[in-house]
Coordinates of C-alpha atoms (C1' of nucleotides) in Angstrom, one line a residue:
Chain A
M95 CA 18.8 -0.1 -38.8
T96 CA 15.3 0.2 -37.6
S97 CA 15.2 -3.6 -37.5
N98 CA 17.5 -3.4 -34.5
A99 CA 15.0 -1.1 -32.7
R100 CA 12.1 -3.5 -33.4
F101 CA 14.1 -6.3 -32.0
A102 CA 15.1 -4.5 -28.9
E103 CA 11.5 -3.4 -28.4
L104 CA 10.1 -6.9 -28.6
A105 CA 12.7 -8.2 -26.2
T106 CA 12.2 -5.4 -23.7
L107 CA 8.4 -5.9 -23.8
S108 CA 9.0 -9.6 -23.0
G109 CA 11.6 -8.8 -20.4
D110 CA 9.6 -7.2 -17.6
P111 CA 8.6 -9.7 -14.9
A112 CA 5.0 -8.6 -14.8
R113 CA 4.7 -8.8 -18.5
A114 CA 6.5 -12.1 -18.7
S115 CA 3.9 -13.5 -16.2
M116 CA 1.1 -12.4 -18.4
L117 CA 2.7 -13.8 -21.6
F118 CA 3.2 -17.1 -19.7
A119 CA -0.5 -17.2 -18.8
L120 CA -1.4 -16.5 -22.4
M121 CA 0.8 -19.3 -23.7
D122 CA -2.1 -21.7 -23.6
G123 CA -3.7 -19.8 -26.4
R124 CA -6.7 -18.5 -24.5
A125 CA -7.8 -14.9 -24.5
L126 CA -7.9 -13.3 -21.0
T127 CA -9.0 -10.0 -19.6
A128 CA -6.9 -7.3 -18.1
A129 CA -8.2 -8.1 -14.6
E130 CA -7.4 -11.8 -14.9
L131 CA -3.9 -11.0 -16.2
A132 CA -3.4 -8.5 -13.4
R133 CA -4.1 -11.2 -10.9
V134 CA -1.6 -13.7 -12.3
A135 CA 1.1 -11.0 -12.4
G136 CA 0.3 -9.7 -9.0
I137 CA -0.3 -6.1 -9.9
T138 CA -3.3 -3.7 -10.1
P139 CA -5.5 -3.7 -13.1
Q140 CA -4.4 -0.1 -14.0
T141 CA -0.8 -1.2 -14.2
A142 CA -1.7 -4.3 -16.1
S143 CA -3.7 -2.2 -18.5
G144 CA -0.7 -0.1 -19.3
H145 CA 1.4 -3.2 -19.9
L146 CA -1.2 -4.7 -22.2
S147 CA -1.4 -1.5 -24.2
R148 CA 2.3 -1.5 -24.8
M149 CA 2.4 -5.1 -25.7
T150 CA -0.5 -4.7 -28.1
A151 CA 1.1 -1.7 -29.7
G152 CA 4.4 -3.6 -29.9
G153 CA 2.7 -6.4 -31.8
L154 CA 2.9 -9.1 -29.2
L155 CA -0.8 -9.2 -28.4
S156 CA -4.0 -8.6 -30.1
V157 CA -7.2 -7.4 -28.5
E158 CA -10.8 -8.4 -29.0
K159 CA -13.6 -6.3 -27.7
Q160 CA -16.7 -8.1 -26.4
G161 CA -19.2 -6.1 -24.4
R162 CA -17.4 -4.4 -21.6
H163 CA -14.6 -6.9 -21.7
R164 CA -11.5 -6.7 -23.7
Y165 CA -9.8 -10.0 -24.4
H166 CA -6.1 -10.2 -24.9
R167 CA -4.3 -13.1 -26.7
L168 CA -0.9 -13.7 -28.3
A169 CA -0.9 -11.9 -31.7
T170 CA 0.5 -14.7 -33.9
P171 CA 1.9 -18.2 -33.7
S172 CA 5.3 -16.7 -34.3
V173 CA 5.0 -14.8 -31.0
A174 CA 4.3 -18.1 -29.2
H175 CA 7.2 -19.7 -30.9
M176 CA 9.5 -16.8 -29.9
L177 CA 8.4 -17.2 -26.2
E178 CA 9.1 -20.9 -26.5
T179 CA 12.6 -20.5 -27.7
I180 CA 13.4 -18.0 -24.9
M181 CA 12.0 -20.6 -22.4
Q182 CA 14.2 -23.2 -24.0
V183 CA 17.3 -21.2 -23.4
A184 CA 16.2 -20.4 -19.9
A185 CA 15.6 -24.1 -19.2
E186 CA 19.0 -25.1 -20.6
L187 CA 21.0 -22.8 -18.3
D188 CA 19.3 -24.0 -15.2
P189 CA 21.6 -26.9 -14.3
D190 CA 20.4 -27.0 -10.7
R191 CA 16.8 -27.7 -11.6
Q192 CA 16.9 -31.4 -12.1
R193 CA 14.3 -33.7 -13.5
P194 CA 12.0 -34.5 -10.6
I195 CA 11.3 -31.0 -9.4
V196 CA 11.0 -29.3 -12.7
G197 CA 7.9 -27.6 -14.1
P198 CA 4.6 -27.0 -12.5
R199 CA 3.7 -28.5 -9.1
D200 CA 0.1 -29.2 -10.0
P201 CA -0.2 -32.9 -11.0
A202 CA -3.0 -32.1 -13.4
L203 CA -0.8 -29.6 -15.2
R204 CA 2.0 -32.2 -15.4
K205 CA -0.4 -34.7 -16.9
A206 CA -2.0 -32.7 -19.6
R207 CA -2.1 -29.0 -20.4
A208 CA -2.4 -26.7 -23.4
C209 CA 0.7 -25.0 -24.9
Y210 CA -0.6 -22.2 -27.1
D211 CA -2.6 -24.3 -29.5
H212 CA -1.4 -27.9 -28.9
F213 CA -1.0 -30.4 -26.1
A214 CA 1.8 -30.5 -23.6
G215 CA 2.6 -32.5 -20.5
R216 CA 2.7 -36.3 -20.4
L217 CA -0.2 -36.3 -22.8
G218 CA 1.6 -34.2 -25.4
V219 CA 4.8 -36.2 -25.1
A220 CA 3.1 -39.5 -25.2
L221 CA 1.2 -38.6 -28.3
A222 CA 4.3 -37.4 -30.0
D223 CA 6.2 -40.5 -29.0
A224 CA 3.4 -42.7 -30.4
L225 CA 3.2 -40.9 -33.7
V226 CA 6.9 -41.1 -34.1
E227 CA 6.9 -44.8 -33.2
R228 CA 4.3 -45.6 -35.8
G229 CA 6.1 -43.6 -38.4
H230 CA 3.5 -40.9 -38.8
V231 CA 5.8 -38.1 -38.1
E232 CA 9.6 -37.8 -37.9
L233 CA 11.1 -35.6 -35.2
T234 CA 14.6 -34.5 -34.4
S235 CA 15.4 -32.2 -31.6
D236 CA 14.4 -29.2 -33.6
A237 CA 12.8 -30.3 -36.8
G238 CA 9.8 -32.3 -37.8
L239 CA 8.1 -33.8 -40.8
L240 CA 4.7 -35.3 -41.5
T241 CA 4.9 -38.6 -43.4
E242 CA 2.5 -40.1 -46.0
S243 CA 1.3 -42.6 -43.4
G244 CA 0.8 -39.6 -41.0
I245 CA -1.4 -37.9 -43.5
A246 CA -3.4 -41.1 -43.8
F247 CA -3.7 -41.5 -40.1
L248 CA -4.9 -37.9 -39.6
G249 CA -7.5 -38.5 -42.3
E250 CA -8.8 -41.5 -40.3
I251 CA -9.4 -39.5 -37.2
G252 CA -11.2 -36.8 -39.2
I253 CA -8.4 -34.3 -39.8
D254 CA -8.2 -32.9 -43.4
T255 CA -4.5 -32.2 -44.1
G256 CA -5.3 -30.6 -47.4
P257 CA -5.2 -27.0 -46.2
M258 CA -1.9 -27.6 -44.4
L259 CA -0.2 -29.2 -47.4
Q260 CA -1.4 -26.4 -49.5
R261 CA 0.9 -24.1 -47.6
R262 CA 4.0 -26.2 -47.9
T263 CA 5.7 -23.4 -49.7
L264 CA 9.0 -22.1 -48.4
R265 CA 7.6 -18.8 -47.5
S266 CA 6.5 -17.7 -44.1
G267 CA 3.2 -19.1 -42.9
R268 CA 1.9 -21.6 -40.6
V269 CA 4.1 -24.3 -39.3
L270 CA 3.3 -27.8 -40.6
C271 CA 4.9 -29.9 -38.0
R272 CA 7.5 -29.0 -35.4
P273 CA 8.7 -30.1 -32.1
C274 CA 8.3 -28.0 -29.0
L275 CA 10.3 -28.7 -25.9
D276 CA 8.1 -29.7 -23.0
W277 CA 9.2 -27.9 -19.9
S278 CA 7.9 -30.4 -17.4
E279 CA 9.0 -33.5 -19.3
R280 CA 12.1 -32.0 -20.9
R281 CA 11.3 -33.8 -24.1
P282 CA 9.6 -32.5 -27.3
H283 CA 5.9 -32.7 -27.9
L284 CA 4.1 -32.0 -31.2
A285 CA 3.5 -28.4 -32.2
G286 CA 2.8 -26.7 -35.5
A287 CA -0.3 -27.1 -37.6
V288 CA -0.4 -30.8 -37.0
G289 CA -0.2 -30.4 -33.2
A290 CA -2.8 -27.7 -33.3
A291 CA -5.1 -29.8 -35.5
I292 CA -4.9 -32.8 -33.1
C293 CA -5.7 -30.5 -30.2
T294 CA -8.7 -28.9 -31.9
Q295 CA -10.0 -32.3 -33.0
S296 CA -9.7 -33.7 -29.5
M297 CA -11.7 -30.8 -28.0
R298 CA -14.4 -31.0 -30.7
N299 CA -14.8 -34.8 -30.3
G300 CA -14.9 -34.6 -26.5
W301 CA -11.6 -36.5 -26.0
T302 CA -10.4 -33.7 -23.9
R303 CA -11.9 -30.6 -22.2
R304 CA -10.4 -27.4 -21.0
R305 CA -10.7 -26.5 -17.3
D306 CA -11.9 -23.0 -16.8
D307 CA -9.3 -21.5 -14.5
T308 CA -6.1 -23.2 -15.5
R309 CA -4.0 -24.4 -18.4
A310 CA -4.7 -27.9 -17.3
V311 CA -6.6 -30.1 -19.8
L312 CA -8.9 -32.9 -18.7
V313 CA -8.7 -36.2 -20.6
T314 CA -12.2 -37.8 -20.7
P315 CA -12.7 -41.6 -20.6
A316 CA -13.5 -41.5 -24.3
G317 CA -10.2 -39.7 -24.8
E318 CA -8.3 -42.2 -22.7
R319 CA -9.5 -45.0 -24.9
I320 CA -8.9 -43.2 -28.2
F321 CA -5.4 -42.1 -27.3
R322 CA -4.6 -45.6 -26.1
E323 CA -6.2 -47.7 -28.8
T324 CA -6.1 -45.5 -31.9
F325 CA -3.0 -43.4 -31.3
G326 CA -1.2 -46.2 -29.4
A327 CA -0.1 -43.8 -26.7
R328 CA 0.7 -44.8 -23.2
I329 CA 0.1 -42.0 -20.7
E330 CA 1.3 -43.6 -17.5
Chain B
M14 CA 8.4 -19.6 -10.3
T15 CA 12.1 -19.0 -10.9
S16 CA 11.7 -20.0 -14.5
N17 CA 9.8 -16.8 -15.0
A18 CA 12.6 -14.8 -13.6
R19 CA 15.1 -16.5 -15.9
F20 CA 12.9 -15.8 -18.8
A21 CA 12.5 -12.2 -18.0
E22 CA 16.3 -11.8 -17.4
L23 CA 17.1 -13.2 -20.8
A24 CA 14.6 -11.0 -22.6
T25 CA 15.8 -7.9 -20.7
L26 CA 19.4 -8.7 -21.5
S27 CA 18.4 -8.9 -25.2
G28 CA 16.2 -5.8 -25.0
D29 CA 18.6 -3.0 -24.6
P30 CA 19.5 -1.3 -27.9
A31 CA 23.2 -1.4 -27.3
R32 CA 23.2 -5.0 -26.2
A33 CA 21.0 -5.9 -29.2
S34 CA 23.5 -4.3 -31.5
M35 CA 26.3 -6.4 -30.0
L36 CA 24.2 -9.6 -30.2
F37 CA 23.5 -8.8 -33.8
A38 CA 27.2 -8.5 -34.5
L39 CA 27.8 -11.8 -32.9
M40 CA 25.2 -13.5 -34.9
D41 CA 27.8 -14.5 -37.5
G42 CA 29.3 -16.8 -34.9
R43 CA 32.6 -15.1 -34.6
A44 CA 34.2 -14.1 -31.3
L45 CA 34.8 -10.4 -31.0
T46 CA 36.5 -8.2 -28.4
A47 CA 34.8 -5.6 -26.1
A48 CA 36.4 -2.8 -28.1
E49 CA 35.0 -4.1 -31.4
L50 CA 31.6 -4.6 -30.0
A51 CA 31.7 -1.1 -28.4
R52 CA 32.3 0.3 -31.8
V53 CA 29.3 -1.4 -33.5
A54 CA 27.1 -0.4 -30.6
G55 CA 28.3 3.2 -30.6
I56 CA 29.3 3.3 -26.9
T57 CA 32.5 3.5 -25.0
P58 CA 34.5 0.3 -24.2
Q59 CA 33.8 0.7 -20.5
T60 CA 30.1 0.7 -21.0
A61 CA 30.3 -2.2 -23.4
S62 CA 32.4 -4.2 -20.9
G63 CA 29.6 -3.8 -18.4
H64 CA 27.0 -5.0 -20.8
L65 CA 29.2 -8.0 -21.8
S66 CA 29.7 -9.0 -18.2
R67 CA 26.0 -9.0 -17.6
M68 CA 25.2 -11.0 -20.7
T69 CA 27.9 -13.5 -19.9
A70 CA 26.6 -13.9 -16.3
G71 CA 23.1 -14.2 -17.8
G72 CA 24.2 -17.1 -20.0
L73 CA 23.9 -15.4 -23.4
L74 CA 27.6 -15.1 -24.0
S75 CA 30.7 -17.0 -23.3
V76 CA 34.2 -15.6 -23.0
E77 CA 37.6 -16.8 -24.1
K78 CA 40.8 -15.3 -22.9
Q79 CA 43.6 -15.0 -25.3
G80 CA 46.6 -12.9 -24.4
R81 CA 45.4 -9.5 -23.5
H82 CA 42.2 -9.9 -25.5
R83 CA 38.9 -11.4 -24.3
Y84 CA 36.8 -12.8 -27.1
H85 CA 33.1 -12.9 -26.6
R86 CA 30.7 -15.2 -28.6
L87 CA 27.2 -16.5 -28.3
A88 CA 27.1 -19.1 -25.6
T89 CA 25.1 -21.8 -27.4
P90 CA 23.3 -22.5 -30.7
S91 CA 20.1 -22.2 -28.7
V92 CA 20.9 -18.6 -28.0
A93 CA 21.4 -17.9 -31.7
H94 CA 18.1 -19.7 -32.4
M95 CA 16.4 -17.5 -29.8
L96 CA 17.7 -14.3 -31.4
E97 CA 16.5 -15.6 -34.8
T98 CA 13.0 -16.1 -33.7
I99 CA 12.8 -12.7 -32.2
M100 CA 14.1 -11.3 -35.5
Q101 CA 11.5 -13.3 -37.3
V102 CA 8.6 -11.7 -35.3
A103 CA 10.2 -8.3 -35.8
A104 CA 10.3 -8.9 -39.5
E105 CA 6.7 -10.1 -39.7
L106 CA 5.3 -7.0 -38.1
D107 CA 7.1 -4.5 -40.3
P108 CA 4.5 -4.3 -43.0
D109 CA 6.0 -1.1 -44.5
R110 CA 9.4 -2.7 -45.1
Q111 CA 8.8 -4.3 -48.4
R112 CA 10.9 -6.7 -50.4
P113 CA 13.3 -4.5 -52.4
I114 CA 14.5 -2.3 -49.5
V115 CA 14.7 -4.8 -46.8
G116 CA 17.8 -6.0 -45.0
P117 CA 21.3 -4.7 -45.3
R118 CA 22.3 -2.0 -47.8
D119 CA 25.7 -3.5 -48.5
P120 CA 25.5 -5.6 -51.7
A121 CA 28.2 -7.9 -50.4
L122 CA 26.1 -8.6 -47.3
R123 CA 23.1 -9.3 -49.5
K124 CA 25.0 -11.7 -51.6
A125 CA 26.6 -13.9 -49.0
R126 CA 27.1 -13.6 -45.3
A127 CA 27.4 -15.8 -42.2
C128 CA 24.4 -16.3 -39.9
Y129 CA 25.8 -17.8 -36.7
D130 CA 27.4 -20.9 -38.1
H131 CA 25.8 -21.2 -41.6
F132 CA 25.3 -19.2 -44.8
A133 CA 22.7 -16.6 -45.4
G134 CA 22.0 -14.1 -48.1
R135 CA 21.4 -15.1 -51.7
L136 CA 24.1 -17.8 -51.4
G137 CA 22.4 -19.4 -48.4
V138 CA 19.0 -19.3 -50.1
A139 CA 20.3 -20.6 -53.4
L140 CA 22.1 -23.5 -51.7
A141 CA 18.9 -24.4 -49.7
D142 CA 16.8 -24.2 -52.9
A143 CA 19.2 -26.4 -54.8
L144 CA 19.4 -29.0 -52.0
V145 CA 15.6 -29.1 -51.9
E146 CA 15.2 -29.3 -55.6
R147 CA 17.5 -32.3 -55.8
G148 CA 15.7 -34.0 -52.9
H149 CA 18.6 -33.9 -50.5
V150 CA 16.7 -32.1 -47.9
E151 CA 13.0 -31.5 -47.3
L152 CA 12.0 -28.1 -45.9
T153 CA 8.8 -26.6 -44.8
S154 CA 8.5 -23.2 -43.3
D155 CA 9.6 -24.4 -40.0
A156 CA 10.8 -27.9 -40.2
G157 CA 13.5 -29.7 -42.1
L158 CA 14.8 -33.2 -42.7
L159 CA 17.9 -34.7 -44.3
T160 CA 17.1 -37.4 -46.7
E161 CA 19.1 -40.6 -47.6
S162 CA 20.2 -38.9 -50.9
G163 CA 21.2 -35.9 -48.9
I164 CA 23.4 -38.0 -46.6
A165 CA 25.0 -39.5 -49.7
F166 CA 25.5 -36.1 -51.3
L167 CA 27.2 -34.7 -48.2
G168 CA 29.4 -37.7 -48.1
E169 CA 30.5 -36.9 -51.7
I170 CA 31.7 -33.4 -50.8
G171 CA 33.5 -34.8 -47.8
I172 CA 31.1 -34.3 -44.9
D173 CA 30.7 -37.2 -42.6
T174 CA 27.1 -37.2 -41.3
G175 CA 27.8 -40.0 -38.8
P176 CA 28.2 -37.8 -35.8
M177 CA 25.0 -35.9 -36.6
L178 CA 22.9 -39.0 -37.1
Q179 CA 24.3 -40.3 -33.8
R180 CA 22.4 -37.6 -32.0
R181 CA 19.0 -38.1 -33.7
T182 CA 17.5 -38.8 -30.3
L183 CA 14.5 -36.8 -29.2
R184 CA 16.4 -35.1 -26.4
S185 CA 17.8 -31.7 -26.5
G186 CA 21.0 -31.4 -28.5
R187 CA 22.3 -30.1 -31.8
V188 CA 19.8 -29.4 -34.6
L189 CA 20.1 -31.8 -37.5
C190 CA 18.5 -29.7 -40.2
R191 CA 16.3 -26.7 -39.8
P192 CA 15.2 -23.7 -41.8
C193 CA 16.2 -20.2 -40.8
L194 CA 14.4 -17.2 -42.2
D195 CA 16.7 -15.1 -44.3
W196 CA 16.1 -11.4 -43.4
S197 CA 17.2 -10.0 -46.7
E198 CA 15.7 -12.6 -48.9
R199 CA 12.6 -13.3 -46.8
R200 CA 12.9 -17.0 -47.5
P201 CA 14.5 -19.8 -45.5
H202 CA 18.1 -20.9 -45.8
L203 CA 19.6 -24.0 -44.3
A204 CA 20.6 -23.9 -40.6
G205 CA 21.2 -26.6 -38.0
A206 CA 24.0 -29.2 -38.1
V207 CA 23.7 -29.6 -41.8
G208 CA 23.9 -25.9 -42.6
A209 CA 26.8 -25.6 -40.2
A210 CA 28.7 -28.5 -41.8
I211 CA 28.3 -27.1 -45.3
C212 CA 29.6 -23.7 -44.1
T213 CA 32.6 -25.3 -42.3
Q214 CA 33.5 -27.4 -45.2
S215 CA 33.3 -24.4 -47.6
M216 CA 35.7 -22.4 -45.5
R217 CA 38.1 -25.3 -45.1
N218 CA 38.1 -26.1 -48.9
G219 CA 38.5 -22.4 -49.8
W220 CA 35.2 -22.2 -51.6
T221 CA 34.4 -19.2 -49.4
R222 CA 36.4 -16.9 -47.2
R223 CA 35.4 -14.6 -44.3
R224 CA 36.2 -10.9 -44.7
D225 CA 37.8 -9.5 -41.6
D226 CA 35.6 -6.6 -40.5
T227 CA 32.1 -7.7 -41.6
R228 CA 29.7 -10.5 -41.6
A229 CA 30.0 -10.6 -45.4
V230 CA 31.4 -13.8 -46.9
L231 CA 33.5 -13.9 -50.1
V232 CA 32.8 -16.6 -52.6
T233 CA 36.0 -17.6 -54.4
P234 CA 36.1 -18.6 -58.1
A235 CA 36.5 -22.2 -57.0
G236 CA 33.5 -21.8 -54.8
E237 CA 31.4 -20.3 -57.6
R238 CA 32.2 -23.4 -59.7
I239 CA 31.5 -25.9 -57.0
F240 CA 28.3 -24.3 -55.9
R241 CA 27.1 -24.1 -59.5
E242 CA 28.3 -27.5 -60.8
T243 CA 28.2 -29.8 -57.7
F244 CA 25.3 -28.2 -55.8
G245 CA 23.4 -27.0 -58.8
A246 CA 22.8 -23.7 -57.2
R247 CA 22.2 -20.5 -59.2
I248 CA 23.4 -17.4 -57.4
E249 CA 22.3 -14.7 -59.7
Chain C
dG68 C1' -31.8 6.9 -15.5
dC69 C1' -28.8 5.2 -11.9
dG70 C1' -25.3 2.6 -9.8
dA71 C1' -22.0 -1.1 -10.4
dT72 C1' -18.4 -3.1 -13.1
dG73 C1' -14.3 -3.4 -16.4
dC74 C1' -11.0 -0.8 -18.3
dT75 C1' -8.2 3.3 -19.5
dA76 C1' -5.9 7.9 -18.7
dC77 C1' -3.2 11.0 -16.0
dG78 C1' 0.0 12.5 -12.3
dG79 C1' 3.5 11.7 -9.0
dC80 C1' 7.0 8.9 -6.6
dC81 C1' 11.1 6.2 -6.9
dG82 C1' 14.1 2.7 -7.9
dG83 C1' 16.9 0.7 -11.5
dC84 C1' 20.2 1.2 -14.9
dG85 C1' 22.5 3.1 -19.1
dC86 C1' 26.0 6.3 -19.8
dC87 C1' 30.4 8.5 -19.1
dG88 C1' 34.9 9.9 -16.7
dT89 C1' 38.5 8.6 -13.9
dA90 C1' 41.3 5.1 -12.1
dA91 C1' 43.4 0.6 -11.4
dC92 C1' 44.9 -4.0 -13.1
dG93 C1' 47.0 -7.2 -16.4
dT94 C1' 49.3 -8.3 -20.7
dT95 C1' 52.4 -7.2 -24.5
dC96 C1' 56.2 -5.2 -26.6
dG97 C1' 60.3 -2.4 -27.1
Chain D
dC265 C1' 61.6 -2.4 -16.7
dG266 C1' 58.6 1.1 -18.5
dA267 C1' 55.3 2.6 -21.9
dA268 C1' 51.2 1.4 -24.5
dC269 C1' 47.0 -1.0 -24.9
dG270 C1' 42.9 -3.7 -23.7
dT271 C1' 39.9 -4.4 -20.1
dT272 C1' 37.6 -4.1 -15.7
dA273 C1' 36.1 -1.4 -11.4
dC274 C1' 33.9 2.5 -9.2
dG275 C1' 31.4 6.9 -8.6
dG276 C1' 28.0 10.1 -10.1
dC277 C1' 24.6 11.9 -13.2
dG278 C1' 20.3 11.7 -15.6
dC279 C1' 16.3 9.5 -17.5
dC280 C1' 13.4 6.0 -18.6
dG281 C1' 9.7 3.3 -16.8
dG282 C1' 7.2 0.4 -13.3
dC283 C1' 4.1 1.1 -9.6
dC284 C1' 0.1 3.0 -7.4
dG285 C1' -3.8 6.4 -6.5
dT286 C1' -7.3 9.1 -8.2
dA287 C1' -10.2 10.3 -11.9
dG288 C1' -12.7 9.7 -16.3
dC289 C1' -15.2 6.7 -20.0
dA290 C1' -17.7 2.8 -21.8
dT291 C1' -20.9 -1.0 -20.9
dC292 C1' -24.3 -3.8 -18.4
dG293 C1' -28.1 -4.7 -15.0
dC294 C1' -31.9 -2.9 -12.3

DNA sequence: GCGATGCTACGGCCGGCGCCGTAACGTTCG
DNA sequence: CGAACGTTACGGCGCCGGCCGTAGCATCGC
């Protein structure tokens, strides 16, 4: 029954408030240093270092040495997915937190931000809506599918879906297309390999840019146009 | 930042070994008493009662009074899904536990068991494979979709898909069709509303029966025939 | 080299909580 | 109504682990 122990270990590691803060901060997919993570959690670097060691040993995080810095990131997409589902349960049983006041205060964060490796906020939801409306993807509350027309559309904007389709086996592996509940909009945006590919492509083409110190994502004028004209998305 | 606190609370509640054992036992969707759960966790009923109170207050469980018994069950499908994803991460980072020795020892459990509200084990995987093969559902590693032919097929075996399709909005709600990684077979079986409906129908029609004291599910002779001839599934 | 910086290792304090035993309460049944 | 059973409430013990301070190790810049 060692599987039980693993399970409990993962949950315990995620369950400490300080560690949860750090995991939250890492949900945008970036790699951060111990000092940065200590700051967001409100603890000293020494303490944070201990937490990070435990989470790395437990399989939640992976480390990357670079000079005198050690960058920490979420170990796998599965870990990000796990954190998402816990957040979803947390969101569901907060009946008091109604629509208007939910989520981050920062308007920039509400407009567009990164969620592990894909877009969230109004941008993420609007893109998902547009792709669904045009029949490029099909989404239910917890399942998604990329259609033939979607494959063609992604090809048009320079995304090769070949490698993704390769892995359409039923084994474990990268998610092809999947909804992810947006915690500010309370509606799903696009995650999985398709969501990640769109995010990557947007960054590469200069449609969006990361802002250094936050999860917020900046939509450039070129991006505004592309998202509106090519995707058909309305980000009000 | 109360969302952080909720998150941490949920994870902490799931993180204790004793509580994790109880949650595991409840993963088959049944409602169990404090005494039964105490037995599977290896603690006294008093201690178990305390754990159950906390998990109920925390939103993981719901209670149902019946005479002098109090039955505890998982509060929502989201909770079951959350536990699944944690299990999935746990399974992924166990490199040593290879195919043959993984999962439960009990052969009956490996053959067919309940996973919250749907089938798992070789039965669950075989049914999922058969439905995919005949084009009734489409499954990737983390997304699923019920096809038109699938709707027709379910109708033939007496399952009305109307209510499910009703809720195909993009809001939160019940899952229509979704894969769930099988921890003994390491391949997905069918979860979501479709998986649950098939399980319910099988129980009602006497194709399968629950065994009292375990998660194992008994496939009746009638069930063997139906699954083989109507579903086209091969449970070797 | 030397100091500054980022990070980790170790020791000590202390609060939280998991566990049990005892006890009280409610339900069921004879 | 009283005994038996399931469950919850309370008190006390013990340990795990989060926190910080100090100290030690690597890396970078001068």
